[in-house]
């Protein structure tokens, strides 16, 4: 090879080798936006910030939380579905993502195909809570009171299809209640109003409810798991009190469909690293919530659970006769 051609060849192969390395090390090349589809201060926000902070250490880039609240979590889901699929935007979401297709008739994304599941995060129950001044003192008194009060009882939730909304639907089925529902952009502000006595009751994730219960800011009536929670052992299960509300909820992490495999792999590994962290697991325990075991945190296990829940909630919502409407 003539010297000139040879040096060109070496420069070209060198450049190729360099760009290969740059590509391999390319993600993430800038801060990552973590969309939280509910207001700041609620359970999705708390879990998202904990996990995101740890992921930023593994990924070497900041993970910046953006609260895109509204329409029962569908506004945030839509933001992810329409974002650039390069791994720099991810979403934490829960049951509401899977319930939305059965509840909203104008979603601008296809829930079944718009997302890449990256891994399941945590699972825990809901807790039925009331404002301090509410007269019932036990779970069975509360459910009987809810029935007799009819629409005089006000219950907050985080929008159609949110966990706190679905909990009211299950409660109404089990207790024969029909409270007036007050929608917020997340249970962060809903819980603030419960503490201030602006609404009567709220069924929220243990993550948000436990600190308020422990601070004597709200009354705890019942947990919706089959077993009591160790951290609030004196609070009975709804079933124990004769009202069969069975509800455990979980968060997962998602990227938009079409995100390159390299980015998916790095995001998923960073999530796994966060979930092994002792400090994070201790915080979860203090909120009455638990990290999924490692095998269930893989993207494949998450995808299977995600698809199963879309089908499960479509049926449950149809059976409950809840009307569909527009996401706005
Ligand atoms: C929130 O973070 O506000 C909750 O996850 C909303 C809910 O689903 O109840």
CSV table of C-alpha atoms and ligand atoms in Angstrom, one decimal, residues 38 42-44 94 158 162-164 186-188 205, ligand 1:
chain,number,residue,atom,x,y,z
A,38,UNK,CA,-48.3,12.7,39.4
A,42,UNK,CA,-46.8,11.7,46.4
A,43,UNK,CA,-45.7,8.1,46.4
A,44,UNK,CA,-44.6,7.9,42.7
A,94,UNK,CA,-47.9,2.1,38.2
A,158,UNK,CA,-55.4,11.4,42.0
A,162,UNK,CA,-55.0,6.3,39.6
A,163,UNK,CA,-54.5,3.8,42.5
A,164,UNK,CA,-56.4,6.0,44.9
A,186,UNK,CA,-51.6,13.4,42.7
A,187,UNK,CA,-52.0,12.2,46.2
A,188,UNK,CA,-49.2,14.5,47.4
A,205,UNK,CA,-50.2,4.0,48.9
B,1,LIG,C1,-49.2,9.7,43.3
B,1,LIG,O1,-47.9,9.6,43.2
B,1,LIG,O2,-49.7,10.8,43.4
B,1,LIG,C2,-50.0,8.4,43.3
B,1,LIG,O3,-49.2,7.4,42.7
B,1,LIG,C3,-51.3,8.6,42.6
B,1,LIG,C4,-52.2,7.4,42.7
B,1,LIG,O4,-52.1,6.6,41.8
B,1,LIG,O5,-53.1,7.4,43.6
